[in-house]
Tab-separated table of C-alpha atoms (C1' of nucleotides) in Angstrom:
chain	number	residue	atom	x	y	z
A	278	MET	CA	0.000	0.000	0.000
A	279	ALA	CA	1.017	3.598	-0.474
A	280	ARG	CA	-1.003	6.690	-1.247
A	281	THR	CA	-4.507	6.204	0.145
A	282	GLN	CA	-7.866	7.083	-1.333
A	283	GLY	CA	-8.899	10.686	-0.921
A	284	SER	CA	-5.593	11.662	0.610
A	285	HIS	CA	-4.707	15.318	0.165
A	286	SER	CA	-2.249	17.615	1.901
A	287	ASP	CA	-4.948	20.268	2.375
A	288	ILE	CA	-6.789	17.776	4.548
A	289	THR	CA	-4.023	15.803	6.204
A	290	GLY	CA	-1.953	18.847	7.141
A	291	PRO	CA	-4.593	20.524	9.303
A	292	ARG	CA	-5.643	17.218	10.776
A	293	ILE	CA	-2.099	16.562	11.923
A	294	ARG	CA	-1.881	19.959	13.572
A	295	GLU	CA	-5.254	19.462	15.251
A	296	ALA	CA	-4.330	16.035	16.548
A	297	ALA	CA	-0.954	17.244	17.789
A	298	LEU	CA	-2.541	20.213	19.508
A	299	ARG	CA	-5.056	18.083	21.340
A	300	LEU	CA	-2.615	15.370	22.325
A	301	PHE	CA	0.111	17.784	23.419
A	302	ALA	CA	-2.394	19.628	25.592
A	303	GLN	CA	-3.745	16.420	27.080
A	304	HIS	CA	-0.580	14.494	27.805
A	305	GLY	CA	2.268	16.924	27.251
A	306	TYR	CA	4.696	17.268	24.372
A	307	ALA	CA	7.267	14.808	25.657
A	308	ALA	CA	4.664	12.204	26.519
A	309	VAL	CA	3.141	12.128	23.041
A	310	SER	CA	4.794	10.078	20.305
A	311	MET	CA	4.729	10.736	16.607
A	312	ARG	CA	3.042	7.364	16.237
A	313	GLN	CA	0.176	8.463	18.485
A	314	ILE	CA	-0.377	11.581	16.416
A	315	ALA	CA	-0.245	9.556	13.221
A	316	LYS	CA	-2.733	7.016	14.568
A	317	GLU	CA	-5.156	9.808	15.443
A	318	VAL	CA	-4.987	11.087	11.885
A	319	GLY	CA	-5.138	7.644	10.374
A	320	VAL	CA	-1.718	7.497	8.736
A	321	GLN	CA	1.628	5.929	9.459
A	322	ALA	CA	4.217	7.831	11.462
A	323	GLY	CA	6.443	8.361	8.448
A	324	ALA	CA	3.717	10.340	6.688
A	325	LEU	CA	3.959	13.103	9.281
A	326	TYR	CA	7.346	14.049	7.921
A	327	ASN	CA	5.747	15.331	4.732
A	328	TYR	CA	4.270	18.069	6.918
A	329	THR	CA	6.885	18.840	9.522
A	330	PRO	CA	10.667	18.453	9.466
A	331	ASP	CA	10.560	17.105	13.018
A	332	LYS	CA	8.558	16.930	16.227
A	333	GLN	CA	10.060	20.113	17.653
A	334	SER	CA	8.944	22.180	14.646
A	335	LEU	CA	5.456	20.799	15.047
A	336	LEU	CA	5.305	22.145	18.582
A	337	PHE	CA	6.918	25.453	17.699
A	338	ASN	CA	4.597	26.118	14.780
A	339	LEU	CA	1.553	25.417	16.917
A	340	MET	CA	2.744	27.864	19.551
A	341	ALA	CA	3.894	30.536	17.132
A	342	GLY	CA	0.645	30.237	15.207
A	343	HIS	CA	-1.352	30.651	18.375
A	344	MET	CA	0.564	33.732	19.486
A	345	ALA	CA	0.228	35.294	16.048
A	346	GLU	CA	-3.501	34.639	16.046
A	347	LEU	CA	-3.814	36.128	19.515
A	348	GLN	CA	-2.002	39.313	18.569
A	349	ALA	CA	-3.873	39.680	15.279
A	350	ALA	CA	-7.220	39.187	16.969
A	351	TRP	CA	-6.465	41.787	19.618
A	352	ASP	CA	-5.151	44.214	17.022
A	353	SER	CA	-8.453	43.957	15.192
A	354	VAL	CA	-10.459	44.952	18.256
A	355	PRO	CA	-11.450	48.620	17.945
A	356	GLN	CA	-9.815	50.701	20.662
A	357	ALA	CA	-11.816	53.200	22.658
A	358	ASP	CA	-10.351	56.469	23.901
A	359	SER	CA	-10.627	55.988	27.635
A	360	ALA	CA	-8.253	53.613	29.378
A	361	LEU	CA	-11.109	52.166	31.424
A	362	GLU	CA	-13.074	51.233	28.346
A	363	ARG	CA	-9.999	49.816	26.647
A	364	LEU	CA	-9.237	47.671	29.677
A	365	ARG	CA	-12.798	46.448	29.765
A	366	ALA	CA	-12.568	45.495	26.117
A	367	PHE	CA	-9.324	43.683	26.776
A	368	THR	CA	-10.788	41.735	29.668
A	369	GLY	CA	-13.648	40.479	27.560
A	370	PHE	CA	-11.458	39.772	24.584
A	371	HIS	CA	-8.846	37.883	26.542
A	372	ILE	CA	-11.354	35.718	28.395
A	373	ARG	CA	-13.287	34.803	25.279
A	374	PHE	CA	-10.288	34.234	23.067
A	375	HIS	CA	-8.690	31.947	25.611
A	376	LEU	CA	-11.827	30.007	26.426
A	377	GLU	CA	-12.286	29.284	22.725
A	378	ARG	CA	-8.819	27.718	22.462
A	379	PRO	CA	-8.093	25.952	25.729
A	380	ASP	CA	-5.668	23.499	24.164
A	381	ALA	CA	-3.586	26.100	22.360
A	382	VAL	CA	-3.477	28.289	25.459
A	383	PHE	CA	-2.434	25.396	27.610
A	384	ILE	CA	0.385	24.485	25.282
A	385	ALA	CA	1.567	28.059	24.867
A	386	TYR	CA	2.035	28.347	28.616
A	387	MET	CA	3.110	24.843	29.545
A	388	GLU	CA	5.407	23.672	26.801
A	389	LEU	CA	7.819	26.581	26.780
A	390	ARG	CA	10.402	24.406	28.475
A	391	ASN	CA	10.264	21.875	25.672
A	392	LEU	CA	11.271	24.435	23.071
A	393	THR	CA	14.814	24.758	21.851
A	394	GLU	CA	16.558	27.908	22.971
A	395	GLU	CA	16.015	29.801	19.727
A	396	ASN	CA	12.382	28.782	19.465
A	397	PHE	CA	11.827	29.778	23.079
A	398	THR	CA	13.229	33.233	22.393
A	399	VAL	CA	10.806	33.751	19.520
A	400	ILE	CA	7.738	32.740	21.516
A	401	GLU	CA	8.780	34.773	24.529
A	402	SER	CA	9.156	37.812	22.333
A	403	LEU	CA	5.643	37.358	20.954
A	404	ARG	CA	4.282	37.064	24.450
A	405	ARG	CA	6.048	40.202	25.564
A	406	ASP	CA	4.549	42.097	22.648
A	407	TYR	CA	1.100	41.100	23.786
A	408	GLU	CA	1.809	42.007	27.405
A	409	ASN	CA	3.205	45.368	26.374
A	410	GLY	CA	-0.081	46.168	24.706
A	411	VAL	CA	-1.880	45.619	27.977
A	412	GLU	CA	0.678	47.577	29.919
A	413	GLY	CA	0.101	50.457	27.527
A	414	ILE	CA	-3.517	50.603	28.616
A	415	LEU	CA	-2.567	50.626	32.274
A	416	LYS	CA	0.024	53.343	31.728
A	417	GLN	CA	-2.524	55.443	29.912
A	418	GLY	CA	-4.934	54.969	32.789
A	419	VAL	CA	-2.328	56.056	35.297
A	420	GLU	CA	-1.565	59.163	33.267
A	421	GLN	CA	-5.243	59.971	33.014
A	422	GLY	CA	-5.535	59.500	36.745
A	423	VAL	CA	-8.179	56.782	36.572
A	424	PHE	CA	-5.875	53.919	37.556
A	425	ALA	CA	-3.843	53.684	40.747
A	426	ILE	CA	-1.147	51.072	40.468
A	427	PRO	CA	2.335	51.308	41.888
A	428	ASP	CA	3.881	49.181	39.123
A	429	THR	CA	2.276	48.816	35.704
A	430	LYS	CA	4.425	45.839	34.738
A	431	ILE	CA	3.405	43.796	37.758
A	432	ALA	CA	-0.191	44.864	37.416
A	433	THR	CA	-0.152	43.745	33.794
A	434	LEU	CA	1.088	40.298	34.693
A	435	ALA	CA	-1.279	40.081	37.634
A	436	VAL	CA	-4.303	40.912	35.500
A	437	ILE	CA	-3.318	38.465	32.777
A	438	ALA	CA	-2.590	35.723	35.295
A	439	MET	CA	-5.968	36.252	36.889
A	440	LEU	CA	-7.787	36.098	33.566
A	441	ASN	CA	-5.848	33.044	32.456
A	442	GLY	CA	-7.166	31.301	35.530
A	443	VAL	CA	-10.555	31.062	33.859
A	444	ASN	CA	-9.312	28.265	31.665
A	445	THR	CA	-8.620	26.050	34.656
A	446	TRP	CA	-12.209	25.869	35.808
A	447	TYR	CA	-14.659	27.154	33.197
A	448	ARG	CA	-16.883	24.565	31.560
A	449	SER	CA	-19.483	25.638	29.032
A	450	GLU	CA	-22.065	23.410	30.707
A	451	GLY	CA	-21.353	25.041	34.062
A	452	ARG	CA	-23.649	27.264	36.012
A	453	LEU	CA	-22.217	30.529	34.664
A	454	SER	CA	-22.634	31.904	31.172
A	455	LEU	CA	-19.777	33.536	29.315
A	456	ASP	CA	-21.342	36.937	29.860
A	457	GLU	CA	-21.589	36.357	33.569
A	458	VAL	CA	-17.997	35.197	33.794
A	459	GLU	CA	-16.877	38.244	31.890
A	460	ARG	CA	-18.861	40.522	34.164
A	461	VAL	CA	-17.479	38.970	37.335
A	462	TYR	CA	-13.892	39.213	36.186
A	463	TRP	CA	-14.301	42.698	34.867
A	464	GLY	CA	-15.627	43.726	38.243
A	465	MET	CA	-12.497	42.441	39.947
A	466	VAL	CA	-10.067	43.780	37.362
A	467	GLN	CA	-11.677	47.168	37.398
A	468	LYS	CA	-11.601	47.495	41.152
A	469	ALA	CA	-8.069	46.137	41.383
A	470	VAL	CA	-6.568	48.851	39.197
A	471	SER	CA	-8.896	51.787	39.768
A	472	THR	CA	-8.212	54.738	42.026
B	639	MET	CA	31.619	-2.579	42.287
B	640	ALA	CA	28.617	-2.392	44.549
B	641	ARG	CA	27.848	-0.385	47.673
B	642	THR	CA	29.878	2.807	47.565
B	643	GLN	CA	31.798	4.600	50.277
B	644	GLY	CA	29.708	6.793	52.526
B	645	SER	CA	26.452	5.667	50.946
B	646	HIS	CA	23.462	5.972	53.237
B	647	SER	CA	19.738	6.004	52.628
B	648	ASP	CA	19.322	9.110	54.796
B	649	ILE	CA	21.479	10.957	52.305
B	650	THR	CA	20.630	9.325	48.997
B	651	GLY	CA	16.872	9.392	49.559
B	652	PRO	CA	16.551	13.165	49.903
B	653	ARG	CA	19.053	13.759	47.137
B	654	ILE	CA	16.968	11.682	44.762
B	655	ARG	CA	13.858	13.648	45.606
B	656	GLU	CA	15.675	16.953	45.205
B	657	ALA	CA	17.125	15.968	41.859
B	658	ALA	CA	13.784	14.678	40.620
B	659	LEU	CA	12.037	17.843	41.749
B	660	ARG	CA	14.475	20.072	39.947
B	661	LEU	CA	14.598	18.041	36.759
B	662	PHE	CA	10.833	17.534	36.579
B	663	ALA	CA	10.312	21.271	36.996
B	664	GLN	CA	12.922	22.108	34.399
B	665	HIS	CA	12.134	19.645	31.646
B	666	GLY	CA	8.832	18.041	32.597
B	667	TYR	CA	8.085	14.647	34.065
B	668	ALA	CA	7.837	12.780	30.776
B	669	ALA	CA	11.004	14.333	29.414
B	670	VAL	CA	13.162	13.269	32.357
B	671	SER	CA	14.528	9.738	32.497
B	672	MET	CA	15.365	7.728	35.567
B	673	ARG	CA	18.932	7.628	34.307
B	674	GLN	CA	19.121	11.419	34.303
B	675	ILE	CA	17.938	11.581	37.890
B	676	ALA	CA	20.400	8.878	38.885
B	677	LYS	CA	23.256	10.666	37.163
B	678	GLU	CA	22.442	13.851	39.051
B	679	VAL	CA	22.643	11.968	42.335
B	680	GLY	CA	25.715	10.033	41.317
B	681	VAL	CA	24.306	6.520	41.293
B	682	GLN	CA	23.143	4.033	38.710
B	683	ALA	CA	19.512	4.012	37.627
B	684	GLY	CA	18.786	0.745	39.388
B	685	ALA	CA	19.633	2.269	42.747
B	686	LEU	CA	16.637	4.590	42.534
B	687	TYR	CA	14.344	1.621	42.978
B	688	ASN	CA	15.481	1.244	46.559
B	689	TYR	CA	13.687	4.531	47.185
B	690	THR	CA	10.647	4.481	44.948
B	691	PRO	CA	8.635	1.609	43.521
B	692	ASP	CA	8.469	3.412	40.176
B	693	LYS	CA	8.721	6.756	38.435
B	694	GLN	CA	5.045	7.578	38.883
B	695	SER	CA	5.274	7.233	42.674
B	696	LEU	CA	8.248	9.539	42.688
B	697	LEU	CA	6.172	12.253	41.031
B	698	PHE	CA	3.111	11.615	43.170
B	699	ASN	CA	5.047	11.728	46.425
B	700	LEU	CA	6.679	14.999	45.464
B	701	MET	CA	3.304	16.539	44.702
B	702	ALA	CA	1.504	15.096	47.703
B	703	GLY	CA	4.341	16.169	49.967
B	704	HIS	CA	4.191	19.673	48.619
B	705	MET	CA	0.440	19.970	49.071
B	706	ALA	CA	0.674	18.620	52.613
B	707	GLU	CA	3.416	21.107	53.452
B	708	LEU	CA	1.381	23.926	51.988
B	709	GLN	CA	-1.699	23.080	54.023
B	710	ALA	CA	0.274	22.528	57.225
B	711	ALA	CA	2.104	25.820	56.822
B	712	TRP	CA	-1.117	27.742	56.277
B	713	ASP	CA	-2.795	25.997	59.190
B	714	SER	CA	0.009	27.169	61.425
B	715	VAL	CA	-0.496	30.825	60.518
B	716	PRO	CA	-2.431	32.525	63.313
B	717	GLN	CA	-5.825	33.686	62.114
B	718	ALA	CA	-7.084	37.162	62.862
B	719	ASP	CA	-10.750	37.933	63.489
B	720	SER	CA	-11.472	40.261	60.616
B	721	ALA	CA	-11.789	38.856	57.111
B	722	LEU	CA	-9.717	41.695	55.721
B	723	GLU	CA	-6.811	40.930	58.008
B	724	ARG	CA	-7.093	37.208	57.328
B	725	LEU	CA	-7.020	37.818	53.594
B	726	ARG	CA	-4.003	40.034	53.979
B	727	ALA	CA	-2.235	37.323	55.928
B	728	PHE	CA	-3.129	34.806	53.257
B	729	THR	CA	-1.808	36.999	50.466
B	730	GLY	CA	1.534	37.378	52.171
B	731	PHE	CA	1.721	33.725	53.131
B	732	HIS	CA	0.830	32.442	49.701
B	733	ILE	CA	3.296	34.672	47.886
B	734	ARG	CA	6.169	33.854	50.209
B	735	PHE	CA	5.493	30.145	50.431
B	736	HIS	CA	5.306	29.817	46.675
B	737	LEU	CA	8.333	31.951	45.942
B	738	GLU	CA	10.376	29.770	48.283
B	739	ARG	CA	9.480	26.607	46.346
B	740	PRO	CA	9.210	27.511	42.685
B	741	ASP	CA	10.007	24.006	41.475
B	742	ALA	CA	7.486	22.248	43.700
B	743	VAL	CA	4.814	24.785	42.801
B	744	PHE	CA	5.521	24.407	39.125
B	745	ILE	CA	5.229	20.650	39.307
B	746	ALA	CA	2.096	20.698	41.420
B	747	TYR	CA	0.345	22.775	38.773
B	748	MET	CA	1.869	21.416	35.587
B	749	GLU	CA	2.233	17.708	36.043
B	750	LEU	CA	-1.309	16.872	37.053
B	751	ARG	CA	-1.898	15.341	33.658
B	752	ASN	CA	0.950	12.904	34.156
B	753	LEU	CA	-0.613	11.428	37.265
B	754	THR	CA	-2.595	8.224	37.167
B	755	GLU	CA	-6.299	8.667	37.732
B	756	GLU	CA	-6.236	7.705	41.402
B	757	ASN	CA	-3.200	9.842	42.161
B	758	PHE	CA	-4.793	12.767	40.355
B	759	THR	CA	-7.898	12.460	42.509
B	760	VAL	CA	-5.821	12.632	45.680
B	761	ILE	CA	-3.894	15.728	44.640
B	762	GLU	CA	-7.005	17.480	43.387
B	763	SER	CA	-8.681	16.858	46.703
B	764	LEU	CA	-5.753	18.402	48.576
B	765	ARG	CA	-5.889	21.428	46.338
B	766	ARG	CA	-9.595	21.846	46.878
B	767	ASP	CA	-9.064	21.756	50.630
B	768	TYR	CA	-6.625	24.622	50.350
B	769	GLU	CA	-8.917	26.615	48.078
B	770	ASN	CA	-11.843	26.078	50.415
B	771	GLY	CA	-9.858	27.687	53.188
B	772	VAL	CA	-9.458	30.803	51.096
B	773	GLU	CA	-13.083	30.799	50.061
B	774	GLY	CA	-13.993	30.671	53.739
B	775	ILE	CA	-12.256	33.996	54.241
B	776	LEU	CA	-14.079	35.562	51.315
B	777	LYS	CA	-17.431	34.240	52.518
B	778	GLN	CA	-16.780	35.649	55.951
B	779	GLY	CA	-15.914	38.985	54.396
B	780	VAL	CA	-19.118	39.017	52.400
B	781	GLU	CA	-21.162	38.228	55.508
B	782	GLN	CA	-19.421	40.992	57.402
B	783	GLY	CA	-20.140	43.337	54.547
B	784	VAL	CA	-16.525	44.246	53.878
B	785	PHE	CA	-16.188	42.251	50.658
B	786	ALA	CA	-18.332	42.681	47.566
B	787	ILE	CA	-17.988	39.699	45.255
B	788	PRO	CA	-20.758	38.140	43.194
B	789	ASP	CA	-19.245	34.637	43.387
B	790	THR	CA	-16.868	33.584	46.128
B	791	LYS	CA	-15.720	30.472	44.276
B	792	ILE	CA	-14.624	32.389	41.209
B	793	ALA	CA	-13.097	35.122	43.308
B	794	THR	CA	-11.093	32.508	45.210
B	795	LEU	CA	-9.690	31.046	42.036
B	796	ALA	CA	-9.054	34.481	40.584
B	797	VAL	CA	-7.110	35.627	43.623
B	798	ILE	CA	-5.043	32.450	43.758
B	799	ALA	CA	-4.347	32.575	40.020
B	800	MET	CA	-3.219	36.157	40.319
B	801	LEU	CA	-0.877	35.390	43.216
B	802	ASN	CA	0.509	32.319	41.492
B	803	GLY	CA	1.536	34.579	38.663
B	804	VAL	CA	4.326	35.926	40.845
B	805	ASN	CA	6.317	32.781	40.269
B	806	THR	CA	6.484	33.399	36.549
B	807	TRP	CA	8.413	36.630	36.809
B	808	TYR	CA	9.857	37.200	40.277
B	809	ARG	CA	13.632	36.956	40.589
B	810	SER	CA	15.287	37.625	43.928
B	811	GLU	CA	17.903	39.781	42.211
B	812	GLY	CA	15.178	41.872	40.578
B	813	ARG	CA	14.312	45.460	41.322
B	814	LEU	CA	11.555	44.657	43.822
B	815	SER	CA	11.992	43.248	47.305
B	816	LEU	CA	9.698	40.584	48.684
B	817	ASP	CA	8.014	43.156	50.914
B	818	GLU	CA	7.340	45.412	47.978
B	819	VAL	CA	5.916	42.580	45.906
B	820	GLU	CA	3.677	41.604	48.765
B	821	ARG	CA	2.484	45.184	49.199
B	822	VAL	CA	1.706	45.625	45.511
B	823	TYR	CA	-0.268	42.404	45.285
B	824	TRP	CA	-2.101	43.020	48.508
B	825	GLY	CA	-3.161	46.382	47.166
B	826	MET	CA	-4.699	44.766	44.116
B	827	VAL	CA	-6.287	41.864	45.971
B	828	GLN	CA	-7.763	44.150	48.572
B	829	LYS	CA	-9.291	46.500	46.052
B	830	ALA	CA	-10.537	43.653	43.867
B	831	VAL	CA	-12.667	42.112	46.608
B	832	SER	CA	-13.552	45.097	48.776
B	833	THR	CA	-16.827	46.952	48.745
C	1498	DC	C1'	36.839	-10.829	63.903
C	1499	DT	C1'	32.620	-12.711	61.891
C	1500	DT	C1'	28.044	-12.355	60.463
C	1501	DT	C1'	24.171	-9.834	58.906
C	1502	DT	C1'	22.153	-6.136	56.685
C	1503	DT	C1'	22.111	-2.176	53.789
C	1504	DT	C1'	23.313	-0.031	49.596
C	1505	DC	C1'	24.698	-0.044	45.146
C	1506	DT	C1'	26.637	-1.865	40.452
C	1507	DG	C1'	26.402	-3.516	35.888
C	1508	DA	C1'	24.245	-6.032	32.743
C	1509	DA	C1'	20.226	-7.336	30.751
C	1510	DC	C1'	14.961	-7.502	29.487
C	1511	DG	C1'	11.506	-6.190	26.093
C	1512	DT	C1'	9.483	-1.939	24.430
C	1513	DT	C1'	9.161	2.323	22.409
C	1514	DC	C1'	11.190	6.381	20.575
C	1515	DG	C1'	12.194	9.920	16.408
C	1516	DT	C1'	13.478	9.613	11.978
C	1517	DT	C1'	14.716	7.848	7.178
C	1518	DC	C1'	13.715	5.874	2.779
C	1519	DA	C1'	12.815	2.814	-1.171
C	1520	DG	C1'	8.840	1.493	-3.198
C	1521	DT	C1'	3.767	1.756	-4.278
C	1522	DT	C1'	-0.525	3.769	-5.194
C	1523	DA	C1'	-3.855	7.678	-6.018
C	1524	DT	C1'	-4.336	11.876	-8.135
C	1525	DT	C1'	-3.295	15.527	-11.404
C	1526	DG	C1'	-1.726	17.382	-15.751
C	1527	DT	C1'	-1.179	16.744	-20.696
D	1310	DA	C1'	-4.275	7.317	-22.855
D	1311	DC	C1'	-0.193	8.036	-20.639
D	1312	DA	C1'	3.328	10.564	-17.862
D	1313	DA	C1'	4.363	13.158	-13.891
D	1314	DT	C1'	3.673	14.273	-9.338
D	1315	DA	C1'	1.910	14.054	-4.678
D	1316	DA	C1'	0.821	11.192	-0.680
D	1317	DC	C1'	1.571	7.445	1.844
D	1318	DT	C1'	3.142	2.548	3.439
D	1319	DG	C1'	5.961	-0.602	5.816
D	1320	DA	C1'	10.121	-1.844	7.282
D	1321	DA	C1'	14.155	-0.616	9.260
D	1322	DC	C1'	17.899	2.215	12.027
D	1323	DG	C1'	20.322	3.043	16.415
D	1324	DA	C1'	19.254	5.030	20.669
D	1325	DA	C1'	16.877	5.497	24.814
D	1326	DC	C1'	13.228	4.087	27.838
D	1327	DG	C1'	11.466	1.945	32.743
D	1328	DT	C1'	12.399	-1.788	35.307
D	1329	DT	C1'	14.519	-6.180	37.258
D	1330	DC	C1'	18.010	-8.764	39.532
D	1331	DA	C1'	22.104	-11.558	40.856
D	1332	DG	C1'	26.067	-10.405	42.955
D	1333	DA	C1'	29.554	-7.418	45.296
D	1334	DA	C1'	31.144	-4.102	48.550
D	1335	DA	C1'	30.502	-1.135	52.609
D	1336	DA	C1'	28.471	-0.500	56.996
D	1337	DA	C1'	26.325	-2.099	61.175
D	1338	DA	C1'	25.546	-5.630	64.550
D	1339	DG	C1'	27.140	-9.426	67.204
DNA sequence: CTTTTTTCTGAACGTTCGTTCAGTTATTGT
DNA sequence: ACAATAACTGAACGAACGTTCAGAAAAAAG
């Protein structure tokens, strides 16, 4: 046997990335074998190497793709004038974006240590870009006198860490709707940074 | 060769656990081999099995030990009467305890997926116990009218997630002292939950 | 000093790992 | 219809994996 019926790189490629994403998130990069990914897709392990030069690149591309998506999505959110309104928009955006991609988020935060040094540097840089955007809002708020925070960098990381926590417990079948979750978190974020 | 000079279980045992803790935190449980741990300690891989029945137990015992320490340490902190003061004490305790054990904390949060089902249940239960203690403070504060939070469970997780974030960036050589970090975070926590 | 116990070595077990590649089949282009 | 290309199989490579165990050396007990 060789090429299979209906096989096409436009189909197999995405399916490999999806399977890898799910398995990496579930069991961890190091614990998942190329053969497991291949089995999920329905091909032999060797076939994966038509789509990625190696396992490490597979991980890196998933993470880099996620960070790029995150930044692009946030960039496309219209920015209000007031820092308060911009922070509110960010809170909602961040919660929703992350809840829609729990696996990618999990990997982006947990598999940093399994990246090679160069790949790690790239991902870290992308993350810093995103964080700097948030810090910009906080700085603006401080200048405008609506936010009272002794250290915008720490506050940035604290806010993001708090919002990221949603992914650890939120279940769509749970007792709270997305809107309610957003409202609760916005309440806390707002109070935490306001004067 | 066989038993080596100066070898003693009181020394080798702890050294194995320390090496495993550090390596698991650095590279991840699945990515670390028993031979790597053994090399770090200066013994052959087979010698590890005098101290743990298998690799999984090594991980579980590290995590369970950490959670037990955490709970015991918090239990030994004297509790004030007012919810505000109790929450302040918790904030300081949590930050300091976690910053003193970055590796153990990292493992306890990141390696849950590498536990067997039964072991996972045990660790999760220990974590819930700890979280319930915090939620108790928030509930008390709501009853006393000093805290305004629509959902104490979410607020608990949000506060803990925010505080845990410290471990991702804090370096003892950094520009902020432990006291300053504690003050900054307490400011945000306090405002986030207060009326 | 002799015996017992503790601690470790070194080799080996079967299994799985990431990766490569010649060959085969399905699809696409002419 | 045939030729060219794209997609995949199946077997193989050496290396590394967790774990076991008989035996040897050091330490402790007598």
